[in-house]
PDB file of C-alpha atoms in Angstrom:
ATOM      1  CA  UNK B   1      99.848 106.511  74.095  1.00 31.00           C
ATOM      2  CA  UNK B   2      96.790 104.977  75.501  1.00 33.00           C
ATOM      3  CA  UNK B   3      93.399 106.286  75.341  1.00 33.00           C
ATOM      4  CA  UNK B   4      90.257 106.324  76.358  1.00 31.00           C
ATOM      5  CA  UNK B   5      86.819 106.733  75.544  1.00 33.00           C
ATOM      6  CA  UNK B   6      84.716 109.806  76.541  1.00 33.00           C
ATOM      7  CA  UNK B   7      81.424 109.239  79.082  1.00 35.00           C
ATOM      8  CA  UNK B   8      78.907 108.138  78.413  1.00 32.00           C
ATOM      9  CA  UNK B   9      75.895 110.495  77.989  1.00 31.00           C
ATOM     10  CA  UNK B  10      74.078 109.641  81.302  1.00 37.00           C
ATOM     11  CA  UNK B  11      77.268 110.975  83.164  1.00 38.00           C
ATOM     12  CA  UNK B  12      77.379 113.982  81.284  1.00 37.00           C
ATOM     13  CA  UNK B  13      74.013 115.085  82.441  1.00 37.00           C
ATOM     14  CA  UNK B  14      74.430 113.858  85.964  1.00 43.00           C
ATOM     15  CA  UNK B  15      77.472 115.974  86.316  1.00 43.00           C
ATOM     16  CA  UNK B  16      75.983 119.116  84.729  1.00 49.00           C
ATOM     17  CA  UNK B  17      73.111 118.425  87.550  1.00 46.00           C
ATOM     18  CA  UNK B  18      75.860 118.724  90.331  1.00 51.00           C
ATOM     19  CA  UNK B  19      77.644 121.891  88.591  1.00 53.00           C
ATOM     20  CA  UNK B  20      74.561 123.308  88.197  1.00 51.00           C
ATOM     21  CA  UNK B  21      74.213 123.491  92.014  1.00 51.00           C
ATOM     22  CA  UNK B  22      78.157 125.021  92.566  1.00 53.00           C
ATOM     23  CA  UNK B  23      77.753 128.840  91.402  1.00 48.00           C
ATOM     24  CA  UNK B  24      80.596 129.549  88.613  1.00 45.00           C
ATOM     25  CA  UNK B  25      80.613 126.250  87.486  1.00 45.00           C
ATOM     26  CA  UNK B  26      79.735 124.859  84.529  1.00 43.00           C
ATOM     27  CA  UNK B  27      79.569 121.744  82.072  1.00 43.00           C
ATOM     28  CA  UNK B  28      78.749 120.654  79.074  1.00 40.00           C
ATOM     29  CA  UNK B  29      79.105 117.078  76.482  1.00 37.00           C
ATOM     30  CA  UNK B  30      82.025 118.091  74.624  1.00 44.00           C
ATOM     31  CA  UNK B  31      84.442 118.898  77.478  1.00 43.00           C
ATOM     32  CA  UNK B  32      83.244 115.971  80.266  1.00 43.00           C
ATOM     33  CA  UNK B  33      85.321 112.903  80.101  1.00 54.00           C
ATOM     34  CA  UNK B  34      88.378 114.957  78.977  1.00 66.00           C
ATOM     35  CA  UNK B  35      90.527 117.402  80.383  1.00 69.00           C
ATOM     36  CA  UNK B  36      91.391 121.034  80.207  1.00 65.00           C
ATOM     37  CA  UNK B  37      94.340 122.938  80.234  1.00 68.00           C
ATOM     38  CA  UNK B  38      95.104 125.683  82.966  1.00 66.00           C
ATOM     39  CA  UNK B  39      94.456 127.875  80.123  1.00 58.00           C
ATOM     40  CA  UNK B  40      91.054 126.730  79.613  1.00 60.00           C
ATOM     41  CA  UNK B  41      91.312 124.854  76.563  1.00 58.00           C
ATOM     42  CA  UNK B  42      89.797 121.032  76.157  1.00 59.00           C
ATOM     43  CA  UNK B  43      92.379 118.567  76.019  1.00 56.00           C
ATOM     44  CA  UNK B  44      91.995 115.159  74.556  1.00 53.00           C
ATOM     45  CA  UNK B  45      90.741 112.182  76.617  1.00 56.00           C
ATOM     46  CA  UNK B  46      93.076 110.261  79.055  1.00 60.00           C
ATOM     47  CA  UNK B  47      96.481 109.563  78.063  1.00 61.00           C
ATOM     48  CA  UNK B  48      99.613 108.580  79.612  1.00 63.00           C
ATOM     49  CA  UNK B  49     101.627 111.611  79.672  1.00 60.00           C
ATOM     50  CA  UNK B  50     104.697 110.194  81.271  1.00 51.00           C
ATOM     51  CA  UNK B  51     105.342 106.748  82.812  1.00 48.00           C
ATOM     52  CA  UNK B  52     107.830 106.917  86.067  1.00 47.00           C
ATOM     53  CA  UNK B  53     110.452 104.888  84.343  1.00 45.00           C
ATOM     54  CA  UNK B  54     111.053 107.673  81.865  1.00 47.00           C
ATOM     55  CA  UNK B  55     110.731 110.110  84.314  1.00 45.00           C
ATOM     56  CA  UNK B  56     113.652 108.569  85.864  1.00 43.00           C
ATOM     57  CA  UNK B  57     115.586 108.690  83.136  1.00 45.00           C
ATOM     58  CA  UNK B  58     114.744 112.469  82.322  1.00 40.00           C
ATOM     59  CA  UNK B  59     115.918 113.204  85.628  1.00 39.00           C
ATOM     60  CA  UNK B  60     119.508 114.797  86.404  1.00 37.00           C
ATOM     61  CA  UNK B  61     120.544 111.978  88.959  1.00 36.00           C
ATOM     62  CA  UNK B  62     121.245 113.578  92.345  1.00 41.00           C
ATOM     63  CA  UNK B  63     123.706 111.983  95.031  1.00 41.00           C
ATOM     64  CA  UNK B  64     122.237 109.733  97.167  1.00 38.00           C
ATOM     65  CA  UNK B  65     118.574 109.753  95.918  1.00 36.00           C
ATOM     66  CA  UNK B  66     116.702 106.652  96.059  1.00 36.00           C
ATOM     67  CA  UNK B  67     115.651 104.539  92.504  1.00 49.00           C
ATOM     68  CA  UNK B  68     112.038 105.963  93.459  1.00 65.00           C
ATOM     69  CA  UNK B  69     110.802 109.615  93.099  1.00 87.00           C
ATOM     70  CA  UNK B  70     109.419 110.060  96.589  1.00 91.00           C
ATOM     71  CA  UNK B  71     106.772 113.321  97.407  1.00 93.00           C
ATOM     72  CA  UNK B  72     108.757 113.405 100.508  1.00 93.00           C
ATOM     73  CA  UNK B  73     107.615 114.247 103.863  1.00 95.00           C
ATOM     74  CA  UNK B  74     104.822 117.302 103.606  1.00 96.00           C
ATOM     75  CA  UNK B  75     102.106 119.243 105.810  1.00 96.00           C
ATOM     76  CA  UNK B  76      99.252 120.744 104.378  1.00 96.00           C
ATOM     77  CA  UNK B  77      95.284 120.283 105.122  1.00 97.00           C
ATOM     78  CA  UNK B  78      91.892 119.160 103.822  1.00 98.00           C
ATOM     79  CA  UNK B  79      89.022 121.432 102.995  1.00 98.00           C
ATOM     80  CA  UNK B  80      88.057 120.989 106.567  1.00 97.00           C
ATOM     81  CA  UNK B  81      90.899 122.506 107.742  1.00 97.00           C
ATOM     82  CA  UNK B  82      92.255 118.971 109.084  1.00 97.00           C
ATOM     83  CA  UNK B  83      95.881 118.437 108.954  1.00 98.00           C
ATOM     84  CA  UNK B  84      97.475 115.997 106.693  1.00 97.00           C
ATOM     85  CA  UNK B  85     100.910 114.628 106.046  1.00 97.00           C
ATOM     86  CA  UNK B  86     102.751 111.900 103.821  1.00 96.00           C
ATOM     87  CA  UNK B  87     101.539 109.468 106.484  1.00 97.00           C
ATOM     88  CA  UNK B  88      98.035 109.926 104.666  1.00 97.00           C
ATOM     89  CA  UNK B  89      99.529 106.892 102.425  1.00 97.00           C
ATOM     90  CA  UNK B  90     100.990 104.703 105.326  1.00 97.00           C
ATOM     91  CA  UNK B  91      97.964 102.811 105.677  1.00 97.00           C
ATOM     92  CA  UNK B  92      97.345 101.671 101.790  1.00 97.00           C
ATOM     93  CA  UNK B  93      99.308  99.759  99.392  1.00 96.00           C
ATOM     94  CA  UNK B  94      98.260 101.998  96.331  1.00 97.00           C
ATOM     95  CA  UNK B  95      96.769 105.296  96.594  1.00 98.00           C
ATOM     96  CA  UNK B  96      95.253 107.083  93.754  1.00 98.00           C
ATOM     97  CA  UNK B  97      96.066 110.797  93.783  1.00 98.00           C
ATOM     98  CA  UNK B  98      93.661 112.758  92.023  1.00 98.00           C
ATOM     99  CA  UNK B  99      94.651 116.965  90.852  1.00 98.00           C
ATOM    100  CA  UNK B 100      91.779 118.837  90.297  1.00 97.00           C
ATOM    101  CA  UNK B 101      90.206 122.191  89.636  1.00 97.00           C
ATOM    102  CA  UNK B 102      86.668 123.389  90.969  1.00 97.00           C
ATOM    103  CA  UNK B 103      86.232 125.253  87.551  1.00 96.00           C
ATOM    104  CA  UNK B 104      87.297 122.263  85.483  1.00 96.00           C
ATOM    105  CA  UNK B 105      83.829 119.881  83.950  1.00 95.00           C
ATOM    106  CA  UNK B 106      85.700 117.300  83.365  1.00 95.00           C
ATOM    107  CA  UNK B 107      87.690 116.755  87.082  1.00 96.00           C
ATOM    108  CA  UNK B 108      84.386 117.075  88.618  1.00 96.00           C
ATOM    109  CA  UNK B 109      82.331 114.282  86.434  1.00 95.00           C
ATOM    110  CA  UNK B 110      84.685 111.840  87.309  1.00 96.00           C
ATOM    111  CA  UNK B 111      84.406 112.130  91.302  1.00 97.00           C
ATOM    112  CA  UNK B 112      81.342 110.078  91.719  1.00 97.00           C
ATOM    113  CA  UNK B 113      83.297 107.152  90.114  1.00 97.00           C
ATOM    114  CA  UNK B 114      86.331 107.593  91.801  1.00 98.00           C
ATOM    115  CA  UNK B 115      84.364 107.915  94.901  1.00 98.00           C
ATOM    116  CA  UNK B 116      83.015 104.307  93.447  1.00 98.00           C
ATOM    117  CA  UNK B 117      86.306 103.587  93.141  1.00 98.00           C
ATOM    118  CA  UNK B 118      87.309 103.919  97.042  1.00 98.00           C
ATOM    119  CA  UNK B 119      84.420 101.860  98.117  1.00 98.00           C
ATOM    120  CA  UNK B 120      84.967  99.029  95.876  1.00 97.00           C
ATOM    121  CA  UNK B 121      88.627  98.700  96.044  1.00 97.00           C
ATOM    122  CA  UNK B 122      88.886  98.995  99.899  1.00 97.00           C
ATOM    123  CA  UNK B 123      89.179  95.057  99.792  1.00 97.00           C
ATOM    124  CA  UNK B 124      92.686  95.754  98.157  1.00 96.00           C
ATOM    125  CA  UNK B 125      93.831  98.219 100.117  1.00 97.00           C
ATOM    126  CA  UNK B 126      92.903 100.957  97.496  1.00 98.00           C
ATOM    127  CA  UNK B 127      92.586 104.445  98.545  1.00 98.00           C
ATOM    128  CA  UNK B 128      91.878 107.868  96.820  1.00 98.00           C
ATOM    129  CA  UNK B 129      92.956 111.324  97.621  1.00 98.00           C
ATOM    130  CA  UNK B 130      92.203 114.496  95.481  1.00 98.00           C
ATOM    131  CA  UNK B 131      94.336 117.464  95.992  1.00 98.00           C
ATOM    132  CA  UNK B 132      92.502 120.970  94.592  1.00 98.00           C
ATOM    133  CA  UNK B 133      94.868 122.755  92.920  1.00 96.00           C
ATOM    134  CA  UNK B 134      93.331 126.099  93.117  1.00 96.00           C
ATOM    135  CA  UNK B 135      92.799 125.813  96.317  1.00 96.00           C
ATOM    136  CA  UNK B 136      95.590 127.966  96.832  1.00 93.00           C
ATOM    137  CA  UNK B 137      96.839 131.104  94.572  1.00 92.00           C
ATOM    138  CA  UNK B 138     100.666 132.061  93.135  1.00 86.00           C
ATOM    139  CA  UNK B 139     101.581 133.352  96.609  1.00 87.00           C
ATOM    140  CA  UNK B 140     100.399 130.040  98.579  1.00 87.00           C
ATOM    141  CA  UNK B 141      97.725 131.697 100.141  1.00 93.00           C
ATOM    142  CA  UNK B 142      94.236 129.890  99.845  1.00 94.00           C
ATOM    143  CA  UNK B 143      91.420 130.734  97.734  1.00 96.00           C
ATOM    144  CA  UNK B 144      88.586 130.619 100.372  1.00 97.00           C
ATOM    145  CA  UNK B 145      86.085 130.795  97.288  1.00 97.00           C
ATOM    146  CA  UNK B 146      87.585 127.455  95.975  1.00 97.00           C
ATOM    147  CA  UNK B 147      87.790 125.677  99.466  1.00 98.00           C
ATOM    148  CA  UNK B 148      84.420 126.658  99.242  1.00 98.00           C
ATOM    149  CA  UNK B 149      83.651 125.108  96.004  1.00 98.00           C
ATOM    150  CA  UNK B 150      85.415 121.976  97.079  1.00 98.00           C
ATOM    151  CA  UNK B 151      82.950 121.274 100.034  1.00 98.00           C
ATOM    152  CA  UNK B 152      79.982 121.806  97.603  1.00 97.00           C
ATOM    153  CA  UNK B 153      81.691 119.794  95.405  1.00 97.00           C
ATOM    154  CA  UNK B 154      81.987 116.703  98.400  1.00 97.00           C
ATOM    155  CA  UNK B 155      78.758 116.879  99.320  1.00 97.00           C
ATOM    156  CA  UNK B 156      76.819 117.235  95.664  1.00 96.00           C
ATOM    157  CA  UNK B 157      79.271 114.215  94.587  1.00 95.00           C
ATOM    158  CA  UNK B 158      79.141 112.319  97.776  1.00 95.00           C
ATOM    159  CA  UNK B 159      82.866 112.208  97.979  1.00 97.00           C
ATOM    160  CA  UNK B 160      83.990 110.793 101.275  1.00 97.00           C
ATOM    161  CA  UNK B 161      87.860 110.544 100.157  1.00 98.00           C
ATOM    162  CA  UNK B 162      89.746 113.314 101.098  1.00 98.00           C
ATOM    163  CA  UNK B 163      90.285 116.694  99.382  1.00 98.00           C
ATOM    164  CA  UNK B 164      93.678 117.930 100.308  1.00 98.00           C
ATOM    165  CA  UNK B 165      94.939 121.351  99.882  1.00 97.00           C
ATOM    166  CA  UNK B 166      98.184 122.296  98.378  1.00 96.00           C
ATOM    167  CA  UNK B 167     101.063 123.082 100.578  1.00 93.00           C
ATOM    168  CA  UNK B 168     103.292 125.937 100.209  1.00 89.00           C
ATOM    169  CA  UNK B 169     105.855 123.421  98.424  1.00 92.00           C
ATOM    170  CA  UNK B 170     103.140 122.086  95.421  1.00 93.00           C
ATOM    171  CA  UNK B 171     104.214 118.510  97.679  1.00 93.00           C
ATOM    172  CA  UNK B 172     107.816 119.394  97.089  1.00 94.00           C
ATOM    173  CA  UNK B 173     107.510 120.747  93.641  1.00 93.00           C
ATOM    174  CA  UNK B 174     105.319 117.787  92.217  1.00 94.00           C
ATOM    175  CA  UNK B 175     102.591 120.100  91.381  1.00 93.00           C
ATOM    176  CA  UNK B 176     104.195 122.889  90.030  1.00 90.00           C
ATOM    177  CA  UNK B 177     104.558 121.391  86.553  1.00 84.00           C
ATOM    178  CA  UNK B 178     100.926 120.529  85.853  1.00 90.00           C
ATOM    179  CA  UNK B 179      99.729 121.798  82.737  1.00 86.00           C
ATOM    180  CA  UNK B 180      96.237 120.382  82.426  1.00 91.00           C
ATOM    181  CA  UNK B 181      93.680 118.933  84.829  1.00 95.00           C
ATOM    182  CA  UNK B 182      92.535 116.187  85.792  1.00 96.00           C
ATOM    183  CA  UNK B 183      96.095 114.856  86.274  1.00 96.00           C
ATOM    184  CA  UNK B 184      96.375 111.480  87.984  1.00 97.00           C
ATOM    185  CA  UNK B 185      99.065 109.592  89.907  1.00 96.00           C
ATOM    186  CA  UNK B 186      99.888 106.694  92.201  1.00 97.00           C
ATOM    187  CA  UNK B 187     101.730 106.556  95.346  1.00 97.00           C
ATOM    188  CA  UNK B 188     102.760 103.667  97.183  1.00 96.00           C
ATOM    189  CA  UNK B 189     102.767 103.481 101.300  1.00 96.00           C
ATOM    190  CA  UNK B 190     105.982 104.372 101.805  1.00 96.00           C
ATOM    191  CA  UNK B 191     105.182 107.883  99.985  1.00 96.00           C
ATOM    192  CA  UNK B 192     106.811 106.699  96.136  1.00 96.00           C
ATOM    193  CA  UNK B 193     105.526 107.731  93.342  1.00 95.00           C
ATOM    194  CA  UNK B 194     104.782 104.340  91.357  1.00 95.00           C
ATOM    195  CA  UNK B 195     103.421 103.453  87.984  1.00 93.00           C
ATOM    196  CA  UNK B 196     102.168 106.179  85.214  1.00 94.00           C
ATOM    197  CA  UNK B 197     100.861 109.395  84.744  1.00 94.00           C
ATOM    198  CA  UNK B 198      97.428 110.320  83.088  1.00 95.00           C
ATOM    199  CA  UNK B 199      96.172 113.306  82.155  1.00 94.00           C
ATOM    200  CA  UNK B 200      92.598 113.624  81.625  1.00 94.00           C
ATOM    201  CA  UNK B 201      89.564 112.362  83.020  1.00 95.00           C
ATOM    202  CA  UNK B 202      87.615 108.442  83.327  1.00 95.00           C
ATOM    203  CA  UNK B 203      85.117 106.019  83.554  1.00 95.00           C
ATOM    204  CA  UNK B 204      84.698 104.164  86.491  1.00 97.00           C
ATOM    205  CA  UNK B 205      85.601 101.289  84.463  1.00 97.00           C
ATOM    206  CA  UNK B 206      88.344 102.701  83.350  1.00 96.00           C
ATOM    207  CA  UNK B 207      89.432 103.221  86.578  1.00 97.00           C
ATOM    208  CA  UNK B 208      89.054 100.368  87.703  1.00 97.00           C
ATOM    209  CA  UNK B 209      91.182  98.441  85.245  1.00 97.00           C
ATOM    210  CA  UNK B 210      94.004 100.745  85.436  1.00 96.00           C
ATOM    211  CA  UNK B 211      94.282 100.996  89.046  1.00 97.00           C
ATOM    212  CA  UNK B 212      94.436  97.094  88.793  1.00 96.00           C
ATOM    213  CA  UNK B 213      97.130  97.094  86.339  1.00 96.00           C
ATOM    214  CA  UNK B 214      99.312  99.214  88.919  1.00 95.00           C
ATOM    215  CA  UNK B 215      98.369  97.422  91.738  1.00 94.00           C
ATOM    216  CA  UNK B 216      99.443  94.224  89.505  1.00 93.00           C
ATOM    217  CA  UNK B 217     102.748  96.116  88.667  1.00 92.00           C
ATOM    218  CA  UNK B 218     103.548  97.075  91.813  1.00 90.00           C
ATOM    219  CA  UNK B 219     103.328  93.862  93.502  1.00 86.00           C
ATOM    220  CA  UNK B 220     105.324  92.437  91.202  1.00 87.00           C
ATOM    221  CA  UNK B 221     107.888  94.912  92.034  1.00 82.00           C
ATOM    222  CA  UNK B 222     108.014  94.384  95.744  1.00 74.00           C
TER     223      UNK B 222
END
């Protein structure tokens, strides 16, 4: 599996600045630049959990289905309470789709890079979209205290991508196996899931050179 290397220091203390400001949430060195399990414990920096070509194989073949995994067509909203759909990919030939957790150090150092990310990548027709997993609870009602969090979260970060909320589905069951966060994937503009998935938190750097590795991959596809 590939890895990669924790933060650097600076980022470590600019994030526990921004947590510091979001009540209930804290940080600290030895879990930024990783990732944590939904059962709170620190997870090893990023990794390639799964790449889509084995998930492909793994999956029972269904009649019919397409050669990509699709999220299919969904409705859910932003922490603004703006609606959003599967067209929210239409417009960009690789979109990064970011799962977080308010409570989790680690998703939130990484937003001012992926935010970074956004900007400098627009040229490519890049985008980014974060999805709050506990925005909503085991019923699929939502957490108004996270939604909350989320909006601190946006403006201490200066996040201008989107922060979507989980639909009633978890995007047609794509969510629902997530056993650590930050969990990262790509989708293409027709709605396909495309390329790997990582699990854990980056640099901006890091980013930036895997994003162009998929972008790379999928246009070779096409």
């Amino acid at each position: 599996m590939r890895k990669y290397n924790r933060k650097k220091l600076n980022a470590v203390l600019l994030t526990g600045v921004l947590l510091a400001a979001v009540p209930g949430i804290t940080a600290s060195a030895e879990t930024a630049g990783t990732g944590q399990t939904l059962s709170g414990k620190q997870e090893a920096p990023l990794t390639v959990v799964q790449t889509e070509s084995e998930k492909q194989e793994n999956a029972a073949p269904e009649e019919g289905a397409s050669e990509k995994a699709s999220l299919g067509e969904f409705t859910t909203q932003d922490i603004y309470g703006n609606t959003c759909t599967q067209d929210i990919f239409k417009d960009y030939d690789l979109t990064l789709v970011n799962i977080f957790a308010t409570w989790c150090p680690p998703c939130v150092a990484e937003i001012p890079d992926l935010e970074k990310l956004c900007n400098d990548m627009a040229d490519k027709n890049v985008h980014v979209v974060g999805i709050v997993l506990d925005a909503i609870d085991g019923n699929g009602e939502i957490v108004q205290d996270s939604v909350e969090k989320a909006k601190l979260l946006a403006e201490k970060t200066g996040a201008s991508y989107p922060f979507l909320l989980p639909d009633s589905t978890y995007l047609n069951g794509r969510l629902t196996d997530i056993y650590a966060v930050p969990e990262t994937f790509f989708v293409d503009k027709d709605g396909n899931i495309v390329g790997d998935t990582y699990s854990g938190s980056n640099s901006y750097e890091g980013w930036t050179k895997t994003v162009e590795e998929e972008l790379s991959r999928l246009q070779e596809n096409d």
